[in-house]
Amino acid sequence: MAAGERSWCLCKLLRYPEAVYVVYTGDVNVNGQQILEGAFRRFNIRLIHPVQFVFLRKRYLVEDSLYPHFTLLGQSLGSIFLGWEALMQCVPDVYIDSMGYAFTLPLFKYIGGCQVGSYVHYPTISTDMLSVVKNQNIGFNNAAFITRNPFLSKVKLIYYYLFAFIYGLVGSCSDVVMVNSSWTLNHILSLWKVGNCTNIVYPPCDVQTFLDIPLHEKKMTPGHLLVSVGQFRPEKNHPLQIRAFAKLLNKKMVESPPSLKLVLIGGCRNKDDELRVNQLRRLSEDLGVQEYVEFKINIPFDELKNYLSEATIGLHTMWNEHFGIGVVECMAAGTIILAHNSGGPKLDIVVPHEGDITGFLAESEEDYAETIAHILSMSAEKRLQIRKSARASVSRFSDQEFEVTFLSSVEKLFK
């Protein structure tokens, strides 16, 4: 089993006492006990059965920084060498990939003779990515110099189509496929074409942690707090949040609104993320709203929970988020969610519950500004009704639901 947060959830659930559980990991600078302690500290997970660790030294082959061009192909080929190293150290009876290394599946199935399963968090390539290149749209994974050049766009499109074809072939080797959302399901069915063994298994969200936050309008200060939760990665599209907030603020200032504040909470993984935060600070200054925008970097969970308890609105702006655990957490905490009208939030999360709305969706800067203004114009009673519906709806994303659907899906691998 490949290591990662989802892997710990999987290890915790597997209940075959006669089995030996092995986790492949690239964390060669720590020992097994330290890894287990880290899993408990970061994810609050203690394993039912002991596990063995196989330490891999070729993890650098799947780092995106190693492949400035043809990144998808480079990482996928690198995963084959990483998988070979894993297979040479331990040949399992059942192999479950939860890291997205689809190119390792035929290796373990046909050379290792294993039963193989996949828990797909995000497809390596999607039909939406093909559309972005085909329509010559600028995106975080489609540079402007390519969109401006019809020849380069055509070459990249051919590359994507060829990669998608190969990705479909290797993915179809899976005996069991689990996907984390309806959005992911649609893409995997289109690419892997294994509908007979594919199921949706929503990722475990620790909604219970947020249920002790009271739902009433709980403001320590006058006005309204808007909170965004998510890593400072380019695809999260934080600039859209700041621009929409600036548009809202400029409109509302004329009407003397209550004080508004936008707090962007997220993790910085590296120097690139830190640079991205500095660019966002400059953007807020350029738009003249720096006084009303705060950044909270790598804050403790208790502090995050406190901000969510004070927030009126939770913001999400990523296009085609595969699922959206942050969206679920905001709803569980009692904020009114305003998410991007795409992907998991649109198809699975911000959907009516027993006929009642659970939040709002938007796409453009204007959409976000107008919807925020609409939410703030509601009566406290109306907002409370939405909060209650949203909180009631997220129970389907609990740890308990994940346990039932996951065990049901993988059962055939262990027969």
C-alpha atoms as one frame of an Amber mdcrd trajectory, in Angstrom:
protein
   0.000   0.000   0.000   1.355   3.433  -0.927   1.655   5.795   2.060  -0.332
   8.988   2.574  -3.186  10.372   4.675  -5.747   8.185   2.901  -3.490   5.160
   3.412  -3.664   5.593   7.174  -7.445   5.623   6.997  -7.331   2.454   4.905
  -4.910   0.717   7.283  -7.119   1.600  10.227 -10.141   0.000   8.584  -8.711
  -3.256   7.248  -9.926  -5.918   9.634  -8.328  -9.172   8.604  -6.342 -10.263
  11.682  -4.531 -13.033   9.818  -3.121 -10.569   7.254   0.260  -8.820   7.336
  -0.069  -5.135   6.455   2.775  -3.436   4.609   3.090   0.287   3.823   5.531
   1.474   1.168   6.983   4.838   2.155   9.621   7.223   0.882  10.202   8.732
   4.342  13.654   7.190   4.754  14.840   9.661   7.395  12.492   8.359  10.109
  11.700   4.962  11.582   8.409   3.097  11.716   7.500   4.214  15.225   8.033
   7.863  14.314   5.785   7.423  11.273   3.024   5.953  13.455   3.362   8.771
  15.978   3.167  11.290  13.146   0.008   9.641  11.803  -1.632  10.009  15.210
  -0.429  13.581  15.702  -1.458  14.810  12.238  -4.540  12.716  11.501  -5.622
  11.415  14.929  -5.370   7.849  13.617  -4.277   4.803  15.612  -4.051   1.517
  13.754  -5.979  -1.584  14.815  -3.322  -3.970  13.504   0.477  -3.564  13.431
   2.029  -2.648  10.095   5.409  -3.189   8.511   7.166  -0.446   6.581   9.130
  -0.833   3.365  11.356   2.193   2.844  11.873   3.348  -0.753  14.812   5.503
  -1.820  13.649   6.427  -5.307  10.765   8.693  -4.311  12.592  11.622  -5.898
  11.609  10.094  -9.256   7.968  11.143  -8.723   8.685  14.722  -7.603   7.281
  17.263 -10.063  10.327  19.507  -9.636  12.385  16.885 -11.484  10.323  17.374
 -14.641   9.879  21.049 -15.624   8.458  19.866 -18.963   6.309  16.813 -19.761
   5.635  16.595 -16.032   2.780  14.077 -16.252   4.815  11.670 -18.353   7.962
  12.113 -16.266   6.242  11.460 -12.955   4.340   8.482 -14.358   7.467   6.851
 -15.751   9.250   7.634 -12.493   6.491   5.860 -10.572   7.227   2.680 -12.538
  10.821   2.652 -11.281   9.606   3.459  -7.773   7.074   0.627  -8.027   9.771
  -1.774  -9.219  11.874  -0.918  -6.167   8.837  -1.604  -3.971   8.084  -4.897
  -5.693  11.685  -6.095  -5.344  11.528  -5.565  -1.580   8.071  -7.009  -0.925
   5.593  -8.806  -3.193   2.129  -8.498  -1.627  -0.962 -10.570  -2.275  -3.101
  -7.425  -2.431  -1.846  -4.015  -3.563  -3.940  -0.870  -2.992  -2.687   2.403
  -4.483  -4.037   5.506  -2.789  -1.386   7.928  -4.079  -2.419   8.113  -7.733
   0.439   6.012  -9.141  -1.701   4.267 -11.768   1.333   3.229 -13.812   2.349
   0.869 -10.987  -0.879  -1.144 -11.300   0.127  -3.387 -14.262   3.523  -3.874
 -12.620   2.023  -5.340  -9.447  -0.739  -7.219 -11.268   1.158  -8.904 -14.104
   4.683  -9.166 -12.688   3.850  -9.367  -8.984   0.729 -11.485  -9.506  -1.232
  -9.326  -7.045  -4.857  -8.408  -6.717  -4.782  -4.642  -7.284  -7.081  -1.877
  -6.137  -7.053   1.903  -6.537  -8.457   4.719  -4.478  -8.374   7.599  -6.963
  -8.202  10.970  -5.310  -7.628  12.955  -8.508  -7.132  11.568 -12.019  -3.635
  12.199 -13.367  -5.258  13.628 -16.484  -8.889  14.583 -17.032 -11.137  15.405
 -19.942 -11.333  18.946 -18.524  -7.571  19.294 -18.946  -7.949  18.224 -22.566
 -10.665  20.861 -23.057  -8.480  23.623 -21.592  -5.694  22.877 -24.107  -8.091
  22.290 -27.004  -9.805  25.642 -26.433  -6.432  27.376 -25.870  -7.437  28.660
 -22.444  -4.788  29.913 -20.041  -4.584  27.884 -16.823  -2.106  27.006 -14.079
  -1.124  23.941 -16.141  -1.418  25.608 -19.559   1.069  28.451 -19.961   0.206
  31.610 -21.883   3.001  31.110 -24.432   1.393  27.784 -25.421  -2.126  29.207
 -25.722  -0.824  31.971 -28.002   0.845  29.489 -30.352  -1.552  27.254 -32.357
   1.255  24.821 -33.239   2.370  24.343 -29.623  -1.262  23.969 -28.545  -1.739
  21.238 -31.150   1.428  19.418 -30.034   0.380  19.591 -26.375  -3.105  18.363
 -27.259  -1.670  15.330 -29.066   0.606  14.661 -26.076  -2.380  14.850 -23.703
  -4.511  12.531 -25.855  -1.722   9.950 -26.076  -1.104  10.173 -22.333  -4.833
   9.848 -21.600  -4.984   6.701 -23.750  -2.059   5.087 -21.895  -3.474   6.243
 -18.539  -6.709   4.489 -19.427  -4.884   1.259 -20.250  -2.931   1.086 -16.997
  -5.946   2.124 -14.902  -8.082  -0.624 -16.419  -5.789  -3.176 -14.749  -7.509
  -2.487 -11.413  -9.635  -5.240  -9.929 -11.344  -2.674  -7.666 -11.577   1.060
  -8.256 -12.725   3.543  -5.628 -13.157   7.236  -6.400 -13.689  10.090  -3.981
 -16.474  12.013  -5.758 -18.951  12.082  -8.615 -16.602  14.378 -10.541 -13.748
  11.880 -10.254 -16.140   9.032 -11.092 -17.178  10.647 -14.371 -13.575  11.127
 -15.477 -12.390   7.674 -14.413 -15.320   5.991 -16.175 -14.470   7.971 -19.311
 -10.747   7.147 -19.179 -10.462   3.711 -17.512 -13.805   2.271 -18.674 -14.163
  -0.142 -15.734 -17.623   0.763 -14.514 -18.361  -2.771 -13.324 -15.792  -2.517
 -10.510 -15.891   1.228  -9.730 -17.566   2.755  -6.661 -17.729   6.163  -5.021
 -16.123   6.166  -1.571 -16.289   9.663  -0.114 -13.102  10.517   1.805 -13.338
  10.556   5.601 -14.031  14.022   6.980 -13.712  14.587  10.705 -17.031  16.455
  10.867 -17.543  15.444  14.499 -14.719  17.778  15.515 -16.718  20.816  14.380
 -20.143  19.891  15.703 -19.569  21.485  19.114 -19.396  24.932  17.480 -22.713
  26.718  18.206 -24.811  27.620  15.174 -26.170  30.956  16.403 -24.677  34.220
  15.129 -21.636  34.259  17.316 -19.692  37.450  16.801 -17.103  38.720  19.254
 -16.818  41.874  17.132 -19.379  43.720  15.004 -19.481  42.950  11.318 -18.864
  39.792   9.341 -15.874  37.521   8.883 -15.229  35.707   5.592 -12.847  32.757
   5.867 -11.030  30.774   3.194  -9.329  27.486   4.107  -6.886  25.782   1.734
  -3.223  25.401   0.861  -1.673  28.308  -0.997  -1.399  26.448  -4.286  -2.081
  28.043  -7.696  -5.148  25.919  -8.454  -6.895  27.187  -5.299  -7.285  30.556
  -7.078  -6.966  32.826  -4.043  -6.688  35.940  -6.289 -10.357  35.443  -7.245
 -11.306  35.667  -3.564  -9.428  38.929  -3.068 -10.779  40.508  -6.268 -14.353
  39.510  -5.447 -13.938  40.823  -1.900 -12.548  44.128  -3.208 -15.495  44.476
  -5.576 -17.896  43.764  -2.725 -16.143  46.154  -0.366 -16.098  48.993  -2.871
 -19.822  48.546  -3.481 -20.743  48.176   0.176 -18.672  51.128   1.386 -21.108
  53.421  -0.363 -23.903  51.919   1.731 -21.968  52.107   5.014 -22.000  48.349
   5.662 -20.916  46.629   8.872 -17.178  45.976   8.962 -16.052  43.123   6.758
 -12.857  41.114   6.959 -11.438  38.371   4.740  -9.092  35.873   6.393  -7.161
  33.482   4.151  -6.014  30.456   6.132  -3.704  27.897   4.582  -0.498  25.946
   4.585   2.750  26.873   2.885   4.716  23.820   1.767   7.756  25.550   0.300
   9.316  28.771  -1.008   6.983  28.824  -4.002   3.955  28.885  -1.697   5.517
  31.661   0.388   6.129  33.676  -2.787   2.492  33.103  -3.753   1.324  34.539
  -0.411   3.489  37.625  -0.942   1.921  38.077  -4.381  -1.522  37.859  -2.788
  -0.523  40.501  -0.235   0.575  42.779  -3.067  -2.699  42.162  -4.891  -4.702
  43.221  -1.835  -2.540  46.368  -1.623  -3.025  47.130  -5.318  -6.789  46.822
  -4.864  -6.694  48.984  -1.742  -8.151  46.360   0.600  -5.043  45.314   2.541
  -6.561  46.739   5.721  -9.416  44.224   5.466  -7.469  41.123   4.388  -5.443
  38.894   6.733  -3.272  35.862   6.042  -2.883  33.050   8.556  -0.138  30.610
   7.599   0.265  27.098   9.049  -1.834  27.902  12.102  -2.711  25.262  14.752
  -5.997  23.408  14.386  -7.521  25.060  17.477  -6.915  28.489  15.945  -8.461
  27.355  12.651 -11.498  26.079  14.530 -11.812  29.393  16.333 -11.846  31.339
  13.062 -14.509  29.025  11.631 -16.604  29.510  14.770 -16.558  33.279  14.181
 -17.055  33.244  10.405 -20.280  34.064   8.622 -19.135  32.806   5.205 -16.663
  30.130   4.092 -15.094  30.799   0.674 -13.869  28.270  -1.882 -12.735  29.228
  -5.416 -10.954  26.229  -6.945 -12.234  25.207 -10.371 -13.042  21.496 -10.552
 -11.972  20.598  -7.027 -12.178  16.798  -7.067 -13.973  16.679  -3.718 -13.522
  19.499  -1.216 -12.849  18.423   2.371 -12.392  22.089   3.340 -15.882  22.818
   2.029 -17.323  20.013   4.183 -15.463  21.299   7.253 -16.787  24.829   6.750
 -20.350  23.505   6.519 -19.886  21.318   9.594 -18.511  24.300  11.509 -21.620
  26.331  10.755 -20.379  28.813   8.158 -22.463  29.492   5.071 -20.385  28.060
   2.257 -19.851  29.856  -1.051 -18.005  27.420  -3.307 -17.008  27.222  -6.946
 -19.760  25.996  -9.244 -17.860  22.927 -10.432 -16.380  19.600  -9.389 -17.139
  17.937  -6.068 -18.716  20.980  -4.372 -21.280  21.274  -7.174 -22.030  17.572
  -7.664 -21.712  16.121  -4.159 -21.448  18.650  -1.352 -23.365  21.908  -1.817
 -26.567  20.168  -2.837 -30.068  20.404  -1.309 -30.712  18.413   1.847 -34.297
  17.279   2.276 -35.330  20.047  -0.088 -33.460  22.824   1.744 -30.432  24.696
   0.405 -27.099  24.030   2.111 -24.973  26.791   0.594 -24.216  28.743  -2.556
 -22.156  28.361  -5.738 -20.489  30.957  -7.962 -17.988  31.209 -10.818 -16.972
  34.740 -11.757 -15.671  37.620  -9.679 -19.033  39.348 -10.116 -20.917  36.175
  -9.078 -18.935  35.870  -5.867 -19.345  39.540  -4.925 -23.091  39.503  -5.571
 -23.623  36.237  -3.695 -21.651  37.432  -0.670 -23.776  40.594  -0.626 -26.920
  38.447  -0.859 -25.852  36.257   2.080 -25.004  39.274   4.227 -28.378  40.861
   3.418 -30.262  37.822   4.776 -31.839  37.857   8.190 -30.009  35.999  10.961
 -32.925  33.527  11.055 -32.571  32.687   7.365 -28.820  32.194   7.695 -29.398
  29.932  10.709 -31.768  27.774   8.674 -29.109  27.299   5.970 -26.471  26.502
   8.601 -28.674  23.819  10.134 -29.381  22.201   6.757 -25.701  22.278   5.804
 -24.576  20.715   9.066 -27.209  17.984   8.815 -26.139  17.188   5.242 -22.458
  16.501   5.948 -23.036  13.416   8.097 -22.753  11.371   4.857 -19.056  12.327
   4.759 -18.240  11.050   8.253 -15.565   8.524   9.220 -18.299   5.971   9.863
 -19.742   6.268   6.344 -16.245   5.973   4.870 -15.675   2.786   6.846 -18.847
   1.133   5.524 -18.327   2.039   1.854 -14.591   1.306   1.820 -14.862  -2.145
   3.404 -17.716  -3.041   1.077 -15.652  -2.025  -1.961 -12.409  -3.881  -1.119
 -14.034  -7.087   0.101 -13.564  -8.886  -3.220  -9.778  -8.271  -3.103  -9.480
 -10.456   0.001 -11.533 -13.437  -1.163
